[in-house]
Short mmCIF file of C-alpha atoms in Angstrom, two decimals:
data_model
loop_
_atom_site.label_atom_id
_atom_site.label_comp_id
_atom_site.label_asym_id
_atom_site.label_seq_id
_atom_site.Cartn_x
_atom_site.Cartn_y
_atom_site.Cartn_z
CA UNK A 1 -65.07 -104.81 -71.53
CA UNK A 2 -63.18 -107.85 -71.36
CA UNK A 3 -65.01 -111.12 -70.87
CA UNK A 4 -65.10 -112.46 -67.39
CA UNK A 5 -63.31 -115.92 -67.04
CA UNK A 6 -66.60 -117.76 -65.44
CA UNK A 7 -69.86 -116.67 -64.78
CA UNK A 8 -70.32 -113.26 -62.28
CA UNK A 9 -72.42 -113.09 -59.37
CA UNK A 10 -75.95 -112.24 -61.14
CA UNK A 11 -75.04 -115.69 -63.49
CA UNK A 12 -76.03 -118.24 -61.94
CA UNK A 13 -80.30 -118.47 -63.35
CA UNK A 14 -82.04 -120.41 -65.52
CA UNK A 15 -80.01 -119.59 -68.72
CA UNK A 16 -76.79 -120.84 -66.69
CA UNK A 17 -78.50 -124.22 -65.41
CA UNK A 18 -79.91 -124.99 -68.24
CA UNK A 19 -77.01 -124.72 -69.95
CA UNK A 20 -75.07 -126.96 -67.33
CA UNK A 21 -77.57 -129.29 -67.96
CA UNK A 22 -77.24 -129.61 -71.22
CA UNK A 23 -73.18 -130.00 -71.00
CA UNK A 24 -73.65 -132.77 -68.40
CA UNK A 25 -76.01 -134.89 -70.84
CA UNK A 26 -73.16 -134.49 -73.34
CA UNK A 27 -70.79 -135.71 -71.04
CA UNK A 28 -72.66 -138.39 -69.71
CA UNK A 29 -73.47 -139.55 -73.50
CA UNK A 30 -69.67 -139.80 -74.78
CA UNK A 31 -68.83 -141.54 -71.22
CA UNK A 32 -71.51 -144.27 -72.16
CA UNK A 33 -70.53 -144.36 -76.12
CA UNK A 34 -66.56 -144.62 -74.75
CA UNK A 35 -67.75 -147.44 -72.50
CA UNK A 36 -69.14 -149.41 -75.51
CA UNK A 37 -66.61 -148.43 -77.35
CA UNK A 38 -63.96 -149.83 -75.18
CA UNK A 39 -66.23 -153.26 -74.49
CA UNK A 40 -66.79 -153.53 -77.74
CA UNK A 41 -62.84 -153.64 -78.76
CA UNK A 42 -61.21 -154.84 -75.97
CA UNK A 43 -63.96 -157.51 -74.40
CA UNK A 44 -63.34 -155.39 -71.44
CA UNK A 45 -65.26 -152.27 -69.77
CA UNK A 46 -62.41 -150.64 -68.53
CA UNK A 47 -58.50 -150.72 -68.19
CA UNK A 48 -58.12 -151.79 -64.56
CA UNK A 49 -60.91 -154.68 -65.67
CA UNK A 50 -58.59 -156.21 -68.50
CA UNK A 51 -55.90 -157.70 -66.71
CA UNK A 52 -58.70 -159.87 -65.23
CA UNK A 53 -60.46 -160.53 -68.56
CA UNK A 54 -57.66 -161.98 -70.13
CA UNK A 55 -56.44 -164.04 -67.60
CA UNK A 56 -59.56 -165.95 -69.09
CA UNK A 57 -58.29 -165.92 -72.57
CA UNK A 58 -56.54 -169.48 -74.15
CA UNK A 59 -53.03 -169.43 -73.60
CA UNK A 60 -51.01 -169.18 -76.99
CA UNK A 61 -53.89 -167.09 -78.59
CA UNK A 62 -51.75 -165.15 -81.30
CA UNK A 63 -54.33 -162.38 -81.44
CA UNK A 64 -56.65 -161.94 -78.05
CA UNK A 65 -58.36 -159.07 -79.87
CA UNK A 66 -59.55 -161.14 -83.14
CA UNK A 67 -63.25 -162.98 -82.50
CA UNK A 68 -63.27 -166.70 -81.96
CA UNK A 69 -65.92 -169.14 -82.12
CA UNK A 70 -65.17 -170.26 -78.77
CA UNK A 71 -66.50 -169.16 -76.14
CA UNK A 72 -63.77 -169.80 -73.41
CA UNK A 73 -61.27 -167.61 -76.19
CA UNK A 74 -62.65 -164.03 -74.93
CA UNK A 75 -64.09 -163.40 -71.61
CA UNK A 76 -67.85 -161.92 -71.71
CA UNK A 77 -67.77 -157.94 -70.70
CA UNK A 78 -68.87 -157.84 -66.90
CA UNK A 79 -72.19 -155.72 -65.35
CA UNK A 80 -70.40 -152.30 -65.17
CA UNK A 81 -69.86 -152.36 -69.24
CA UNK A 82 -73.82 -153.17 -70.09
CA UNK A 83 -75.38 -151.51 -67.05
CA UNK A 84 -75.84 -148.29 -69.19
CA UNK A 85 -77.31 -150.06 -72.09
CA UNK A 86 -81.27 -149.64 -72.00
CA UNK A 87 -83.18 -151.87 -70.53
CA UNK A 88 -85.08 -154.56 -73.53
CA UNK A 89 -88.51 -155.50 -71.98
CA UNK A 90 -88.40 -158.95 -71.00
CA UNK A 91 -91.44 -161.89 -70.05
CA UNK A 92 -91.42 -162.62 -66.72
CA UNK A 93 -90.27 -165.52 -65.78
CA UNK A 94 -92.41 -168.40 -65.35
CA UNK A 95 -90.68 -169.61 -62.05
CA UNK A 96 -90.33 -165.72 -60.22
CA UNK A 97 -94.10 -166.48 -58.50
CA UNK A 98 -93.94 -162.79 -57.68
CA UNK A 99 -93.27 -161.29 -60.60
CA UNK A 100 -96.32 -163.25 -62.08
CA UNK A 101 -98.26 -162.34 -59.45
CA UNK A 102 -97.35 -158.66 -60.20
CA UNK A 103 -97.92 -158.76 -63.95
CA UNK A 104 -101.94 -160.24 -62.75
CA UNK A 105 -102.16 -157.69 -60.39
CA UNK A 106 -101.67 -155.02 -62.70
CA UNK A 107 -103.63 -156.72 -65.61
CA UNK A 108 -106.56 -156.69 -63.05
CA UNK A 109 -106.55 -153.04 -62.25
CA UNK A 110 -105.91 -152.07 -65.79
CA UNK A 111 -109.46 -152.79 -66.26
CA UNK A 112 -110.53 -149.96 -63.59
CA UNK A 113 -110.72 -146.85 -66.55
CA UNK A 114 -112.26 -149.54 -69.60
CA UNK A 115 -115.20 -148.84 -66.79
CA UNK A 116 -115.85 -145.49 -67.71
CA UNK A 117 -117.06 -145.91 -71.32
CA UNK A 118 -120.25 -147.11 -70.15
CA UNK A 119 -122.48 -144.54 -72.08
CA UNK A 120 -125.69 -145.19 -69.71
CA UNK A 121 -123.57 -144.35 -66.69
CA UNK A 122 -121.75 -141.13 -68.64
CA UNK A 123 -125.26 -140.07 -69.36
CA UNK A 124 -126.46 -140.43 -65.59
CA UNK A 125 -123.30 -138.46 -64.98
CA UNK A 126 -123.88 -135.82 -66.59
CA UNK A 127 -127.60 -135.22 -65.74
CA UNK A 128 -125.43 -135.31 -62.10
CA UNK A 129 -122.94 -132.49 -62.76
CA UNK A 130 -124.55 -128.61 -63.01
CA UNK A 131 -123.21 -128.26 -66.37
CA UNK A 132 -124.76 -124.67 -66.71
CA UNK A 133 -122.46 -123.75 -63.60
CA UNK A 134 -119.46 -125.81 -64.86
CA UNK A 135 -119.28 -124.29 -67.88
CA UNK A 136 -120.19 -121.04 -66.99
CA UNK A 137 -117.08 -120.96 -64.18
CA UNK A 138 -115.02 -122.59 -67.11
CA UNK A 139 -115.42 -120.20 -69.49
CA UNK A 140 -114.63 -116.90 -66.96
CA UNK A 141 -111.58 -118.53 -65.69
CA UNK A 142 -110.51 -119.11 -69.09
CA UNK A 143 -111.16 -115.30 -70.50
CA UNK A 144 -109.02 -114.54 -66.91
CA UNK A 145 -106.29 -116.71 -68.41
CA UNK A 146 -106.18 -114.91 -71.56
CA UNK A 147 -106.38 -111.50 -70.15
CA UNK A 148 -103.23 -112.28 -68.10
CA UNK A 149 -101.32 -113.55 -71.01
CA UNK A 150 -102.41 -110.77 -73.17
CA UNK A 151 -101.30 -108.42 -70.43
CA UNK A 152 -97.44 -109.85 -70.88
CA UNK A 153 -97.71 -108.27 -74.64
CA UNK A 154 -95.26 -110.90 -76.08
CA UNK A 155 -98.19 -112.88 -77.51
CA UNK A 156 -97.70 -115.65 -74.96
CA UNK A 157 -99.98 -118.67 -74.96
CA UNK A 158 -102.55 -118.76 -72.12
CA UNK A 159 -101.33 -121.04 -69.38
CA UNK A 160 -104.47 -123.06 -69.28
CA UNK A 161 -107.30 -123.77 -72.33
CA UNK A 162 -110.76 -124.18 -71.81
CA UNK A 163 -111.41 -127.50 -71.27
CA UNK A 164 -108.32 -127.49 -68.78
CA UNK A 165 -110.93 -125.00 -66.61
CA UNK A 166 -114.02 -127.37 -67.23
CA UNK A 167 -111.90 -129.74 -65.11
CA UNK A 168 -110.98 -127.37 -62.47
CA UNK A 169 -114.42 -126.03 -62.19
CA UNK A 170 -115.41 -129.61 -62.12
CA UNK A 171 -112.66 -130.43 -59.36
CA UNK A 172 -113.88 -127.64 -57.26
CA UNK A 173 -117.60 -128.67 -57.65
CA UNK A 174 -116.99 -132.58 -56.52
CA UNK A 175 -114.41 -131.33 -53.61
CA UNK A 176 -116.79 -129.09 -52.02
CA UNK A 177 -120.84 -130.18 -53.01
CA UNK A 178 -120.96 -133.64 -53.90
CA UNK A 179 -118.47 -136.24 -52.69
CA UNK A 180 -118.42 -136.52 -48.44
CA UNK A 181 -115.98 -137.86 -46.89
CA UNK A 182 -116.04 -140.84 -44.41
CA UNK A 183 -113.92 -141.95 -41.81
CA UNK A 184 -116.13 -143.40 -38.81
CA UNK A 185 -119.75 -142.95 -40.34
CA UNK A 186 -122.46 -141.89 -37.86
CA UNK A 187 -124.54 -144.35 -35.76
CA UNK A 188 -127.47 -145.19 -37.94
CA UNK A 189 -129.79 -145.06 -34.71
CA UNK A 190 -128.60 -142.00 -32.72
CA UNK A 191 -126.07 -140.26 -35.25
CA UNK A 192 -123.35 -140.65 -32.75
CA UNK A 193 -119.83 -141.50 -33.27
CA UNK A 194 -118.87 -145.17 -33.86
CA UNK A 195 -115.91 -147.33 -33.18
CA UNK A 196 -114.20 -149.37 -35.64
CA UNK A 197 -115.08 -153.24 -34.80
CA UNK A 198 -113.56 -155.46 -38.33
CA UNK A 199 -114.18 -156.34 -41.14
CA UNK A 200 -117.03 -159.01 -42.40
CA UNK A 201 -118.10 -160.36 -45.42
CA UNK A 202 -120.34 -158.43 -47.76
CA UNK A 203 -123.79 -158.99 -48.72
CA UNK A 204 -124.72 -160.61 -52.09
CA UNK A 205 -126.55 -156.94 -53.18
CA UNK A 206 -123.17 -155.41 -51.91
CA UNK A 207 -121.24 -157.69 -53.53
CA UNK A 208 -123.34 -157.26 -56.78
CA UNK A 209 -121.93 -153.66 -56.63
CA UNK A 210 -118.35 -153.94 -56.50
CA UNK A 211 -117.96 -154.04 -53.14
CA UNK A 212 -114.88 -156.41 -52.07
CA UNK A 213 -115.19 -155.62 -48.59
CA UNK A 214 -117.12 -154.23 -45.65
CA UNK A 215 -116.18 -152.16 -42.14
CA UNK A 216 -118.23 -153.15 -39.91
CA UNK A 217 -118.48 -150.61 -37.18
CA UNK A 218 -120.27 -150.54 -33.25
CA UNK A 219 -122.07 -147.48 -31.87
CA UNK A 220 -119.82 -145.57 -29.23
CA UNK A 221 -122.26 -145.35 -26.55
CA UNK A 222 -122.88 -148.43 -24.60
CA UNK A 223 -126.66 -147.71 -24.40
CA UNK A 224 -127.32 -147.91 -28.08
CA UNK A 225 -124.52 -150.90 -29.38
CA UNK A 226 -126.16 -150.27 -32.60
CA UNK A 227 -124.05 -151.36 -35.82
CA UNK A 228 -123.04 -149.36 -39.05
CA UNK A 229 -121.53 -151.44 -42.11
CA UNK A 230 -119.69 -149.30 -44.39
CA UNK A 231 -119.11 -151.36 -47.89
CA UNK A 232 -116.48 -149.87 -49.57
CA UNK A 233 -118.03 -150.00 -53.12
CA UNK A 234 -116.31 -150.17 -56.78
CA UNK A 235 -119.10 -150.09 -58.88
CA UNK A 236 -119.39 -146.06 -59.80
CA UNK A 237 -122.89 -146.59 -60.88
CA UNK A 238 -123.66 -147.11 -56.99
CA UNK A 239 -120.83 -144.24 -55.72
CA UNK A 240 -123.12 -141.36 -57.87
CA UNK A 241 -125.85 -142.39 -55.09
CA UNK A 242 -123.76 -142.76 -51.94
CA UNK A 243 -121.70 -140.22 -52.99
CA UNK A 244 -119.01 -140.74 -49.96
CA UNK A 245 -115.80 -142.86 -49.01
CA UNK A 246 -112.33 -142.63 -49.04
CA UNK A 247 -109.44 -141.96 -51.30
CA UNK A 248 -110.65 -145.20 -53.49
CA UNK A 249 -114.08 -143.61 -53.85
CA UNK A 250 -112.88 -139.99 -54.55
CA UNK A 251 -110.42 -141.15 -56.94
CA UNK A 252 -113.19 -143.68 -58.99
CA UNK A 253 -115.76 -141.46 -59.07
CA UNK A 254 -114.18 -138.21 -60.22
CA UNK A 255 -111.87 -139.96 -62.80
CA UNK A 256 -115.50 -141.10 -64.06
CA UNK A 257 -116.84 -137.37 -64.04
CA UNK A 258 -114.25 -136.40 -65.83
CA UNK A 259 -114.69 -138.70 -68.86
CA UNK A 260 -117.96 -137.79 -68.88
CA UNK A 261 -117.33 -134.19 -69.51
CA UNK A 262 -114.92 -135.09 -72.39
CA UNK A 263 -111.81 -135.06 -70.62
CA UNK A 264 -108.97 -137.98 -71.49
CA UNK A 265 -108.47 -140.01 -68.27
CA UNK A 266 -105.89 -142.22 -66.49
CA UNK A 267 -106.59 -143.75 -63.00
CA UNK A 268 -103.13 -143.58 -61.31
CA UNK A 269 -102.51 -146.17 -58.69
CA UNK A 270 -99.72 -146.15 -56.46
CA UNK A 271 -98.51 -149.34 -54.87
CA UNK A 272 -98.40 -148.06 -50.92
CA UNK A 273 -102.03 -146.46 -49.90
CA UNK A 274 -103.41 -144.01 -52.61
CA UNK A 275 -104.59 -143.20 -55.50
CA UNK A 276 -105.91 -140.32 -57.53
CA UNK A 277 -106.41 -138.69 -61.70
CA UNK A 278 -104.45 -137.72 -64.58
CA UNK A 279 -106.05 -135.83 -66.83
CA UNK A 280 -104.62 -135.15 -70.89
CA UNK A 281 -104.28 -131.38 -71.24
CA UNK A 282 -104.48 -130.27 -74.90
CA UNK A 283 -103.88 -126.94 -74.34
CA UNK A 284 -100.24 -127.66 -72.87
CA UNK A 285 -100.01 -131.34 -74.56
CA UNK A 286 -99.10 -133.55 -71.48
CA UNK A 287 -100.93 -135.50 -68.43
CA UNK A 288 -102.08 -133.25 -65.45
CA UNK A 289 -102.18 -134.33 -61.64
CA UNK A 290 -105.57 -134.12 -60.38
CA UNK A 291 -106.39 -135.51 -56.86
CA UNK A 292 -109.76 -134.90 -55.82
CA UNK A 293 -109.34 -135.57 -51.82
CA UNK A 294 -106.91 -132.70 -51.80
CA UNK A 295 -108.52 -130.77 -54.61
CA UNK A 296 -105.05 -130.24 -56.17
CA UNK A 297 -104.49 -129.43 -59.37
CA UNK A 298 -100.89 -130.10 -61.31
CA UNK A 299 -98.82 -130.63 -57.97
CA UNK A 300 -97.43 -133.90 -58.40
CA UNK A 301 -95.02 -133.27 -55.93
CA UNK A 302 -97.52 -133.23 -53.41
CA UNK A 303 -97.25 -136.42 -52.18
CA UNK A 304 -93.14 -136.61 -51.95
CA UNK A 305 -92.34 -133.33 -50.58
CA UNK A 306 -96.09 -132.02 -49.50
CA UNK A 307 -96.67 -135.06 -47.14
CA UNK A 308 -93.28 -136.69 -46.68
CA UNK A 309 -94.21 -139.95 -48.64
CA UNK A 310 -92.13 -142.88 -49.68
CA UNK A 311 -93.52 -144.44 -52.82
CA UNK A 312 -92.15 -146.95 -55.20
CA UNK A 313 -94.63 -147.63 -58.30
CA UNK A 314 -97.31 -144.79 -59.64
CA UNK A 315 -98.79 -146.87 -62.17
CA UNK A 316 -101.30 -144.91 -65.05
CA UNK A 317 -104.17 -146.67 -66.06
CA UNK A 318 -106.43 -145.46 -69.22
CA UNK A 319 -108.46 -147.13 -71.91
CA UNK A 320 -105.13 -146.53 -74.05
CA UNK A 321 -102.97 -148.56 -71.71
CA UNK A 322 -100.80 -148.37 -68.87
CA UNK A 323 -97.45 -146.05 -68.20
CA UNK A 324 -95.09 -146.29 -65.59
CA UNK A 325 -95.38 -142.32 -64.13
CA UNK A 326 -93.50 -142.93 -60.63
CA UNK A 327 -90.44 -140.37 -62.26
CA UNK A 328 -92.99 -137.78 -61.95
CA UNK A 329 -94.10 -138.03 -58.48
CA UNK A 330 -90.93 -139.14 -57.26
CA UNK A 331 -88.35 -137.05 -58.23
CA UNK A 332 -85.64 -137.47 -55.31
CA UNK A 333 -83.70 -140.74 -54.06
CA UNK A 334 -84.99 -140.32 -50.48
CA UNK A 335 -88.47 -140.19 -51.54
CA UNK A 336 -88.15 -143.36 -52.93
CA UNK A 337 -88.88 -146.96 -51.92
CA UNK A 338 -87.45 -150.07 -53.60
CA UNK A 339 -89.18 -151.57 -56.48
CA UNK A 340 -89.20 -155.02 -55.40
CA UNK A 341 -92.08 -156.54 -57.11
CA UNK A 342 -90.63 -157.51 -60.06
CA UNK A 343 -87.27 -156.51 -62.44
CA UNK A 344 -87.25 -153.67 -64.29
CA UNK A 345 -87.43 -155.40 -67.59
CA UNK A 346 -89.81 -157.34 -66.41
CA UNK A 347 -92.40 -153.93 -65.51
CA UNK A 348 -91.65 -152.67 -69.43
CA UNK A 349 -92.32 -155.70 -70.68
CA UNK A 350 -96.18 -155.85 -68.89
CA UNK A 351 -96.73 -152.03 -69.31
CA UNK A 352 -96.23 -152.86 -73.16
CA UNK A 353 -98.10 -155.86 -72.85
CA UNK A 354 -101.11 -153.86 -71.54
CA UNK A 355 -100.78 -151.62 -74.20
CA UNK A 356 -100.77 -153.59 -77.11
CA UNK A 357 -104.00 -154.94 -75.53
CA UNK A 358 -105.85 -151.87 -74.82
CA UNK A 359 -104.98 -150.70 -78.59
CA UNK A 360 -105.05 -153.98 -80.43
CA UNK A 361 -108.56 -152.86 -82.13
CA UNK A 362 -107.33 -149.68 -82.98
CA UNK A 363 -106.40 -147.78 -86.51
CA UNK A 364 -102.60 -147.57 -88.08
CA UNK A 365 -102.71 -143.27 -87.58
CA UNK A 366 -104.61 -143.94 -83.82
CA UNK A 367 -102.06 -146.03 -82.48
CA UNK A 368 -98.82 -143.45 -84.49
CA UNK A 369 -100.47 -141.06 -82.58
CA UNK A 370 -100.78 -142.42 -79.18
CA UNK A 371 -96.68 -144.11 -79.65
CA UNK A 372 -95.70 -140.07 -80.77
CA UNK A 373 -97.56 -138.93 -77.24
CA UNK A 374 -95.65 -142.20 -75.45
CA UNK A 375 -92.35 -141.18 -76.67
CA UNK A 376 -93.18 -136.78 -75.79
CA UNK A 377 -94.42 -137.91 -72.09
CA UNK A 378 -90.71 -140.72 -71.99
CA UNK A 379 -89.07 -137.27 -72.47
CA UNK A 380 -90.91 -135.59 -70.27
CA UNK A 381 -90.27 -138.27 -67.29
CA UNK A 382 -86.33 -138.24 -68.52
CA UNK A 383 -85.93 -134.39 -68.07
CA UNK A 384 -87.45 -135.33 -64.68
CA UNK A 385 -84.51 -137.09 -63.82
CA UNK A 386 -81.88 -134.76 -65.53
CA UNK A 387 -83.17 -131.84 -63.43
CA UNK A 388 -82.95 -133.33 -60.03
CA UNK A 389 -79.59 -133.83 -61.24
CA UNK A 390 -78.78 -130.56 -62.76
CA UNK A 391 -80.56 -129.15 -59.49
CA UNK A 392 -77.99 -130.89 -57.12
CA UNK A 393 -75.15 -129.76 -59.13
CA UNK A 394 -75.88 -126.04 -58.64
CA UNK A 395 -76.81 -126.55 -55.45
CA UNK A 396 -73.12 -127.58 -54.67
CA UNK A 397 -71.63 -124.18 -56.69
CA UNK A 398 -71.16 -121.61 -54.02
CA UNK A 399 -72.63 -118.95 -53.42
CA UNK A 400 -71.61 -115.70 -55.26
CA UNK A 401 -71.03 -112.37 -53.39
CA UNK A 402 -73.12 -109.87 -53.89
CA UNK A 403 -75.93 -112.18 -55.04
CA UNK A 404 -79.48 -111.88 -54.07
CA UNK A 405 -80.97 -110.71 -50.95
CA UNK A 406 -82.78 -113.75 -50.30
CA UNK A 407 -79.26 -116.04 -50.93
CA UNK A 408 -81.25 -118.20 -53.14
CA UNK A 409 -81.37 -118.93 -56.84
CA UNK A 410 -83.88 -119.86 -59.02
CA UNK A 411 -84.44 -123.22 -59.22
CA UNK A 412 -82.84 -125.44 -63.02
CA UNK A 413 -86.43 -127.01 -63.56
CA UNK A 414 -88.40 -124.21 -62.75
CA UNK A 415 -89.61 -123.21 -66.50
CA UNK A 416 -89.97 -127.34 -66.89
CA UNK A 417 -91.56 -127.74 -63.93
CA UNK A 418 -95.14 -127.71 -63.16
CA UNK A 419 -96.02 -124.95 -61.02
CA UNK A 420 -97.19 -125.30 -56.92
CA UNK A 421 -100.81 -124.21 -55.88
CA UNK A 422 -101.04 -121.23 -53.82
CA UNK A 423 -102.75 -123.75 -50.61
CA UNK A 424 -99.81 -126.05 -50.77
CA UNK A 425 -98.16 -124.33 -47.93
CA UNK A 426 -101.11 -124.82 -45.60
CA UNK A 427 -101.25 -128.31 -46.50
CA UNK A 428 -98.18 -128.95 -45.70
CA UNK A 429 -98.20 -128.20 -41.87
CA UNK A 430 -101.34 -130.70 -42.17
CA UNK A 431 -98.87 -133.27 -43.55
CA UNK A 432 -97.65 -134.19 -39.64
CA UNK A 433 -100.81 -134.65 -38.21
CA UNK A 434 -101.92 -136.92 -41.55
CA UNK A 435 -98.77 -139.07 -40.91
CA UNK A 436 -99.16 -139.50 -37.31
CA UNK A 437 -102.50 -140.54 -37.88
CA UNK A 438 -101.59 -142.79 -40.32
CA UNK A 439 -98.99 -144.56 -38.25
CA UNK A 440 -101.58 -145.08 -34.99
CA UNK A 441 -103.81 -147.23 -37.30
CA UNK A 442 -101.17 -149.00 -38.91
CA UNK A 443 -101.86 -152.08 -37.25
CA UNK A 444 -105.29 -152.16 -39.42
CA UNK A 445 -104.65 -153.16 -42.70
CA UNK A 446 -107.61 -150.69 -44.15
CA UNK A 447 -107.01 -147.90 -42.18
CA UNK A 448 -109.64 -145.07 -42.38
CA UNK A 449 -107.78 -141.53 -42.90
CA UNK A 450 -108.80 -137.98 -43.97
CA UNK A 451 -105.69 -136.67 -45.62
CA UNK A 452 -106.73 -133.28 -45.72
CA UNK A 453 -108.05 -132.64 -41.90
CA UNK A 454 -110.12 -129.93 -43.35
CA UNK A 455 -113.21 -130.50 -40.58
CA UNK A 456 -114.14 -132.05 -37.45
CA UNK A 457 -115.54 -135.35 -38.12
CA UNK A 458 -118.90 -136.36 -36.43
#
């Protein structure tokens, strides 16, 4: 049978995409080498840009193309020849007060996960956690895992190891028995529901425990006027006793359970209103999403197309130093804000800076090893980007008669991709009443907020 000029109606999967993909990077790498090319030989980026750039050359010059030591002789290559050149990482500058301010602000949290290598407060931990019933759920879902990959018969891995199940089993053990959530809390004096009345300054034992700040809220019925303060602690030593708060809470304190269990930890922040875990899977070699609130597990796009969110930095914080990971959270344009704070040479330059500190006392074959898991997780972030891209291209190719039922086509990144829970369609029709919620107490600047709605609050 003769071979089809392009590709037939069953064509257009993964194999097709990926391939597109592949071609476009190609393309978009001999456009960029041609550009450099061009600069680098005619002082120019492009043809309709030279009759400019020599207008700036000295009259009489018997060869504009030979290099001069002067610098009025050849004009400098303008922003569209060097805006595909990567970025160098560059100091901030002592006169941009905000991008100084940035580069403390992010020194300061850094210091968040160095918190969790306290070994008196892993051991509390994990006299804490039921270990007998952590493990014990571990090591069934993991024999599940291997059953269904044996089933396949083409000696496929196992989509999850064990430890990857300790931290589920964990996950699902601090979602639904241990952590509480707290929006209003309860009168102290007749358990009723209380009213929101400032903030005030905290205590000097409050202080002594992390706490920055303090709610301060009045008794709903006008007989009792009795007052509840509600410190919103940082010290984890003092969350294993309260064991409730908000997102900042849930996020601290599980990040914490999980290094105590053995898992490697990053404390993601994100520069609007949330934060929540990454934890290192060995078993598939890159950083998971884990947000306790929602008890999600590897749905990073939660948050973008889950909820609706804008977001502009996702910063990852560990005791190995700090990443940028907004590419993976944010993978379309209109789910993204601008990045304001500071230039983009400017973030390299501090995320590198935080590094080098966090690893300074570290050996020649620990630090290879954590620059060779820097450089797997860049290209993890970059196939991010090329996806979205390669996505939106075959989303413009029409549609083939006689294609599926359904009219739709498997998505370019789905075998990169990480995979959506099974609850992540119920969560989303939660996402509307989270937002509106979020928008009628947006005139206070900590704003309590359940973002999962799963129960009535008292």
């Amino acid at each position: 049978m003769p071979a089809s000029p392009g590709p037939s109606s069953g064509d257009y999967g993964e194999e097709w995409a990926h391939d597109l993909r592949v071609k476009f990077e190609g393309l978009l790498r001999d456009k960029r080498m041609a550009d450099l090319r061009n600069a680098s030989r005619h002082g120019s980026p492009s043809p309709r840009e030279r009759a400019s750039s020599s207008d700036l050359r000295v009259p009489g010059s018997p060869n504009p193309t030979r290099p001069s030591t002067s610098q009025s002789s050849q004009a400098l290559p303008s922003y569209s020849a060097l805006r595909n050149l990567p970025k160098i990482p560059t100091a901030p500058d002592s006169n941009d007060r905000d991008a100084q301010k940035f580069r403390n602000l992010l020194i300061s949290l850094s210091l968040t996960p160095t918190k969790y290598e306290n070994p008196g407060l892993l051991d509390e931990a994990l006299q804490i956690i039921p270990l007998d019933r952590i493990y014990g759920e571990a090591e069934e879902e993991c024999q599940i895992w291997r059953a269904q990959a044996e089933s396949m018969g083409d000696g496929r891995e196992p989509e999850w190891g064990y430890q990857d199940c300790v931290i589920r089993a964990l996950l699902r053990w601090f979602k639904r028995s241990f952590f509480t959530w707290v929006n209003n809390p309860p009168c102290p004096a007749c358990l009723s529901p209380t009213i929101f009345n400032g903030m005030t300054a905290p205590s000097p034992e409050e202080s002594a425990c992390g706490a920055l700040r303090v709610e301060l809220y009045r008794c709903s019925v006008q007989t009792c006027g009795a007052y509840e303060r509600f410190p919103r602690y940082g010290d984890v030593w003092k969350l294993l006793h309260t064991r409730r708060g908000r997102v900042g809470e849930w996020a601290n304190c599980f990040s914490m359970f999980c290094r105590a269990v053995g898992g490697r930890v990053r404390w993601v922040w994100n520069a609007e209103d949330h934060v929540w875990t990454e934890v290192y899977s060995d078993h598939q070699k890159r950083w998971i999403h884990v947000d306790a609130c929602e008890e999600s597990w590897d749905n990073p796009r939660l948050y973008a197309e889950g909820w609706g969110k804008k977001m502009s930095y996702c910063i990852a914080f560990s005791i190995d130093g700090a990443t940028d990971v907004t590419r993976r959270y944010v993978r379309k344009n209109e789910a993204a804000n601008d990045r304001t704070r500071c230039p983009e040479e400017v973030l390299l330059y501090i995320m590198q800076e935080i590094k080098n500190m966090r690893r300074s006392n570290m050996s020649k074959d620990e630090r290879f090893r954590l620059e060779k898991e820097d450089s797997r997780e860049d290209q993890e972030l970059r196939q991010y980007v090329v996806a979205c891209i390669a996505q939106a291209v075959t989303s413009l190719v029409p549609e083939a008669p006689g294609s599926s039922s359904n009219g739709s086509r498997p998505s370019p990144s789905s075998s990169q991709d990480t995979k959506v829970p099974a609850e992540q369609l119920a969560r989303e029709t939660r996402s509307a009443e989270w937002l509106a919620a979020q928008q009628q107490n947006d005139a206070r600047r900590y704003q309590p907020r359940d973002p999962s709605h799963r129960r009535p609050l008292p």
